[in-house]
Amino acid sequence: MKVLVPVKRVIDAYVSIRVKSDGSGVDTDNVKMSLNPFCEIALEEAIRLKEAGVATEVVLVSVGAADIETVMRSGLAMGADRAIRVDADNDIEPLAIAKILKHVVETEDAGLVITGKQSIDGDNNQTGQMLSALLGWSQATFASEVVIEGSSAKVTREVDGGLETIAIPMPAVVTTDLRLNEPRYPTLPNIMKAKKKPLDVVALSDTGVDATKRQTIINVSPPESRSAGVIVGSVAELVDKLRNEAKVI
Amino acid sequence: MTTLVIANHDNAELHASTLNTVTAATQVGGDVHILVAGSGAAAVATQAAQVDGVAKVLHADADQYKDGVSIEVANLVVSLAGDYSHIMAGSTTSGKDMLPRVAALIDSSQISDIMAVDSADTFKRPIYAGNAIATVQSSDATKVLTVRPTGFDAAGVGGSAELAIIEGPAADGTTSVVGRELTVSERPDLGAADVVVSGGRGVGSAENFKIIEGLADKLGAAVGASRAAVDAGYMPNDYQVGQTGKVVAPNLYVAVGISGAIQHLAGMKDSKVIVAINKDEEAPIFQVADYGLVADLFEAVPELVEAL
Ligand SMILES: Cc1cc2nc3c(=O)[nH]c(=O)nc-3n(C[C@H](O)[C@H](O)[C@H](O)COP(=O)(O)OP(=O)(O)OC[C@H]3O[C@@H](n4cnc5c(N)ncnc54)[C@H](O)[C@@H]3O)c2cc1C
Ligand SMILES: Cc1cc2nc3c(=O)[nH]c(=O)nc-3n(C[C@H](O)[C@H](O)[C@H](O)COP(=O)(O)OP(=O)(O)OC[C@H]3O[C@@H](n4cnc5c(N)ncnc54)[C@H](O)[C@@H]3O)c2cc1C
C-alpha cells in the first residue's frame, strides 16, 4: 500500500507574526519557514507504517511554488521515499488543494492519505475532509491512534468530549492530531541522502484543476491588543481586586 | 436568503455552541433554519424550535445519525443544500469534521471559524493562531461557514419555530463508532463556562491537578489545561485550551503554571478578565494578564482556595 502525505510549508510555530501595515497580509520576508507541525506528525505516522511493513512507499506531496522545496527536502530527510510538488501559487484555497490532491492520489494509485488536521497559518482545518469527500473514501479526522488491519482500520479520534474510536473500510483519508506520535528529527546522513531523493514537479495544468479563487481577502489586520495589567503582591490583594475591582467573583 | 444551521447535540440535549451559531446566522439576515440529525433526538428538535430567531426546524431521525458520523450527516446536508444561501455549523470537533465535506460536495470554498459577520458575503476570521484577523469575501453561491462560538453571544430561548420531519438519503453505512472514552464531569462545559481555571506543565503531575480542580470547584469553574499538561498525561485531550484545542472566552480565566505561549494565548486571550499565577515573573502570560501573581502555585493556590 502506497501512502500519500500532503505537506505544507508554514511560518515556524515559534516565530512572532507581523501583520503588514498596508493590511495585505502577514510579513513572510526573512522569516523562518518550517513544515507544518501536523504534517510532520502525518509523515511520521506514514514512515512508521512503512517500518511496520504495512505501507510499501511513502510519497510526500505539496502544492506550491518552488520556494517550498526546502521544507519538502526536510520531509524527505525524515524518511519519505520521494516527493511531488504541484507547481502553483502558495495561496490557493483548500478546496482547490483538495481537488489537486485527488488528482495526485489517483495517478499514484495510493491506498491511504494522511494529512495534518490543520495548518498553523491558515488554520482552515478543511483539506483532508474535502479530499475524503471528493474521493468517496473513508474519513478519520483528528487521529490519536491509527491501527490498520488489512482492508479496514480503527482510528481513535480526539473529539470535544474526549476520545472516540471508529472502524472504517480502507482506502481512507486520516488527519492527524497532536497526540498521534512524536515526529523524529532527521539525522545528518538522512539529510544528505534526501538531497538525492526524487522530487518531481507537476504543472497545475496537468492536474486539470481550476484553482481560481472563490474568496478575496479584503484586509488582514492585527487583533485587538490586550494590555498587561498589574502584578499583585499577595493572594489577599488578588481576591480583593477580583471582588471589588473586576467584580468577577 | 435562508441560513441552515446544523445543530450540535448528543441526541438528548442541544449543545450550547448551536445557540452562538444561530446568532451568527441571524446577523447574516434572512430566515434561519436548524437541522437536527439524530436518532431518538425528538427532545433536541423541541429545544431547537425554542431558540429565538429560528423559523423552522428540520428533524431527521434515523439510525445512521445516532453517532453523528460525518459522512452520514454531510450527505443529508448536501441533499438540502439547494434551498439555502448559507450553511453554518459551530467550530466544534463535529462541525469541523463534517462541514468541509459538504463544501467539497457542493463545490463551495468554506470559510472556517468566522468570528464576525460583516455582511452576507463578508466575514472575519482569525489566522496564524489569532495573531492576525482576515476579512474574507466569498463569491460562492452557497456560503459554507464554521462559526467560532466565542465570537457570538448565545441566542435566547422562548421562540416556537415550525417543526418539520424530514427524510435523508440512504445510509452510507461504512463508518461505525466502536468505542468512546468521554470525560464525565459535574463541572460546567469548558467551551461555555463563565469561569475557567487552567493548569500547565508547572502543575507537575496528574495527582497535583487536584489543586487546580479544588480551585475550580470553589469558583464553580470548568477546568482547562495547556498542551504541555495534556501531552504529559496530566489531563485528557479535551481539556486543551489553545490554537489547536478549545477556544474559550469566559468572564474569568485563571492560568496556573502556564507560561503563555502564543498557541495557548490563541485559545483564551478574549477572556474578559485574566489572572496568571506563575513563579517566573518573566513568563509571557503576564503580558496578557489583568492580574498577575508571581508565586509558587503550591502555596498560592491553596491560600486562594482558603481566601475565597
Ligand atoms: C498572502 C496569502 C494570501 C492568501 N489568500 C487566501 C485566500 O484568499 N483564501 C484562502 O482560502 N486562502 C488564502 N491563503 C492560503 C491559506 O493561508 C492556506 O494556505 C490555504 O487556504 C490552505 O489552507 P490551510 O493550509 O489552512 O488548510 P488546512 O485544511 O488547515 O490544512 C490541513 C492539511 O492539508 C494539507 N495541505 C494544506 N495545504 C497544502 C498544500 N498547499 N499542499 C499540500 N498539502 C496541503 C496538509 O496536510 C495540512 O496539514 C493565502 C495565503 C497567503 C500566504
Ligand atoms: C502545532 C502546535 C500547536 C500547539 N497548540 C497548543 C494549544 O492548542 N494549546 C497550548 O496550550 N499549547 C499549544 N502548543 C504548545 C505551546 O507552544 C507551548 O509549548 C505550551 O503551551 C506550553 O505549556 P505550559 O505553559 O504548560 O508549559 P511551559 O511553557 O513549560 O510553562 C510552564 C510554566 O509553569 C511555571 N511554573 C513551574 N513551576 C511552577 C510553580 N511551582 N508555581 C508557579 N509556576 C510554575 C513556569 O515558570 C512556566 O512559566 C502548540 C504547539 C505547536 C507547535
Short mmCIF file of C-alpha atoms in Angstrom, two decimals, chain A residues 94-201:
data_model
loop_
_atom_site.label_atom_id
_atom_site.label_comp_id
_atom_site.label_asym_id
_atom_site.label_seq_id
_atom_site.Cartn_x
_atom_site.Cartn_y
_atom_site.Cartn_z
CA PRO A 94 -8.24 24.33 0.48
CA LEU A 95 -10.96 23.23 -1.97
CA ALA A 96 -8.59 23.65 -4.91
CA ILE A 97 -5.80 21.93 -2.98
CA ALA A 98 -8.12 19.01 -2.27
CA LYS A 99 -9.00 18.74 -5.96
CA ILE A 100 -5.32 18.77 -6.91
CA LEU A 101 -4.54 16.16 -4.26
CA LYS A 102 -7.35 13.97 -5.60
CA HIS A 103 -5.65 14.01 -8.98
CA VAL A 104 -2.32 13.00 -7.41
CA VAL A 105 -3.94 10.23 -5.33
CA GLU A 106 -5.47 8.78 -8.47
CA THR A 107 -2.38 8.98 -10.64
CA GLU A 108 -0.26 7.50 -7.83
CA ASP A 109 -2.87 4.86 -7.01
CA ALA A 110 -2.36 5.45 -3.27
CA GLY A 111 -4.27 3.43 -0.69
CA LEU A 112 -4.06 5.84 2.24
CA VAL A 113 -3.68 9.59 2.62
CA ILE A 114 -2.53 11.14 5.89
CA THR A 115 -2.84 14.94 6.18
CA GLY A 116 -2.45 17.33 9.08
CA LYS A 117 -5.71 18.31 10.81
CA GLN A 118 -4.91 21.96 10.22
CA SER A 119 -2.08 24.14 9.15
CA ILE A 120 -0.92 26.60 11.76
CA ASP A 121 -1.06 29.57 9.37
CA GLY A 122 -4.40 29.31 7.56
CA ASP A 123 -5.93 27.32 10.45
CA ASN A 124 -8.59 26.15 8.00
CA ASN A 125 -8.96 22.52 9.07
CA GLN A 126 -10.60 21.56 5.76
CA THR A 127 -8.29 19.95 3.25
CA GLY A 128 -8.35 16.32 4.46
CA GLN A 129 -12.13 16.24 4.87
CA MET A 130 -12.64 17.77 1.42
CA LEU A 131 -10.28 15.25 -0.14
CA SER A 132 -12.09 12.37 1.53
CA ALA A 133 -15.44 13.63 0.23
CA LEU A 134 -14.13 14.15 -3.31
CA LEU A 135 -12.54 10.69 -3.42
CA GLY A 136 -15.51 8.98 -1.78
CA TRP A 137 -13.07 7.42 0.71
CA SER A 138 -13.48 6.86 4.43
CA GLN A 139 -12.67 9.81 6.68
CA ALA A 140 -10.98 9.77 10.08
CA THR A 141 -10.08 13.20 11.41
CA PHE A 142 -8.10 14.30 14.49
CA ALA A 143 -6.44 10.90 14.90
CA SER A 144 -4.56 10.00 18.05
CA GLU A 145 -4.17 6.31 17.14
CA VAL A 146 -4.36 4.50 13.80
CA VAL A 147 -4.47 0.70 13.54
CA ILE A 148 -4.69 -0.73 10.03
CA GLU A 149 -5.96 -4.31 9.81
CA GLY A 150 -5.90 -5.39 6.17
CA SER A 151 -8.84 -3.82 4.38
CA SER A 152 -10.12 -1.93 7.39
CA ALA A 153 -8.81 0.39 10.07
CA LYS A 154 -9.59 1.51 13.58
CA VAL A 155 -8.89 5.14 14.34
CA THR A 156 -9.12 6.83 17.73
CA ARG A 157 -10.07 10.48 17.39
CA GLU A 158 -9.64 13.46 19.71
CA VAL A 159 -13.13 14.95 19.99
CA ASP A 160 -14.62 17.68 22.18
CA GLY A 161 -15.93 15.21 24.74
CA GLY A 162 -12.81 13.03 24.94
CA LEU A 163 -11.89 10.16 22.63
CA GLU A 164 -13.91 8.26 20.04
CA THR A 165 -12.85 5.16 18.12
CA ILE A 166 -14.26 4.48 14.67
CA ALA A 167 -13.99 1.46 12.40
CA ILE A 168 -13.69 2.27 8.70
CA PRO A 169 -13.00 0.42 5.47
CA MET A 170 -9.87 1.30 3.51
CA PRO A 171 -8.97 3.33 1.48
CA ALA A 172 -9.12 6.30 3.81
CA VAL A 173 -8.06 9.87 4.47
CA VAL A 174 -6.75 10.31 8.01
CA THR A 175 -5.97 13.70 9.56
CA THR A 176 -3.55 13.92 12.46
CA ASP A 177 -3.92 15.38 15.94
CA LEU A 178 -1.12 16.29 18.34
CA ARG A 179 -1.00 13.08 20.33
CA LEU A 180 -0.67 10.64 17.39
CA ASN A 181 3.12 10.39 17.66
CA GLU A 182 6.28 12.39 18.23
CA PRO A 183 7.97 13.12 14.91
CA ARG A 184 11.62 12.14 14.61
CA TYR A 185 14.42 14.59 13.85
CA PRO A 186 16.21 13.92 10.58
CA THR A 187 19.76 12.62 11.09
CA LEU A 188 22.69 14.14 9.22
CA PRO A 189 23.19 11.10 6.93
CA ASN A 190 19.48 11.19 6.10
CA ILE A 191 19.65 14.89 5.32
CA MET A 192 22.47 14.09 2.87
CA LYS A 193 20.51 11.19 1.36
CA ALA A 194 17.40 13.36 0.99
CA LYS A 195 19.24 15.64 -1.42
CA LYS A 196 19.32 12.79 -3.93
CA LYS A 197 15.78 11.53 -3.47
CA PRO A 198 13.43 12.20 -6.40
CA LEU A 199 11.37 15.39 -6.26
CA ASP A 200 9.15 15.59 -9.30
CA VAL A 201 7.38 18.75 -10.38
#
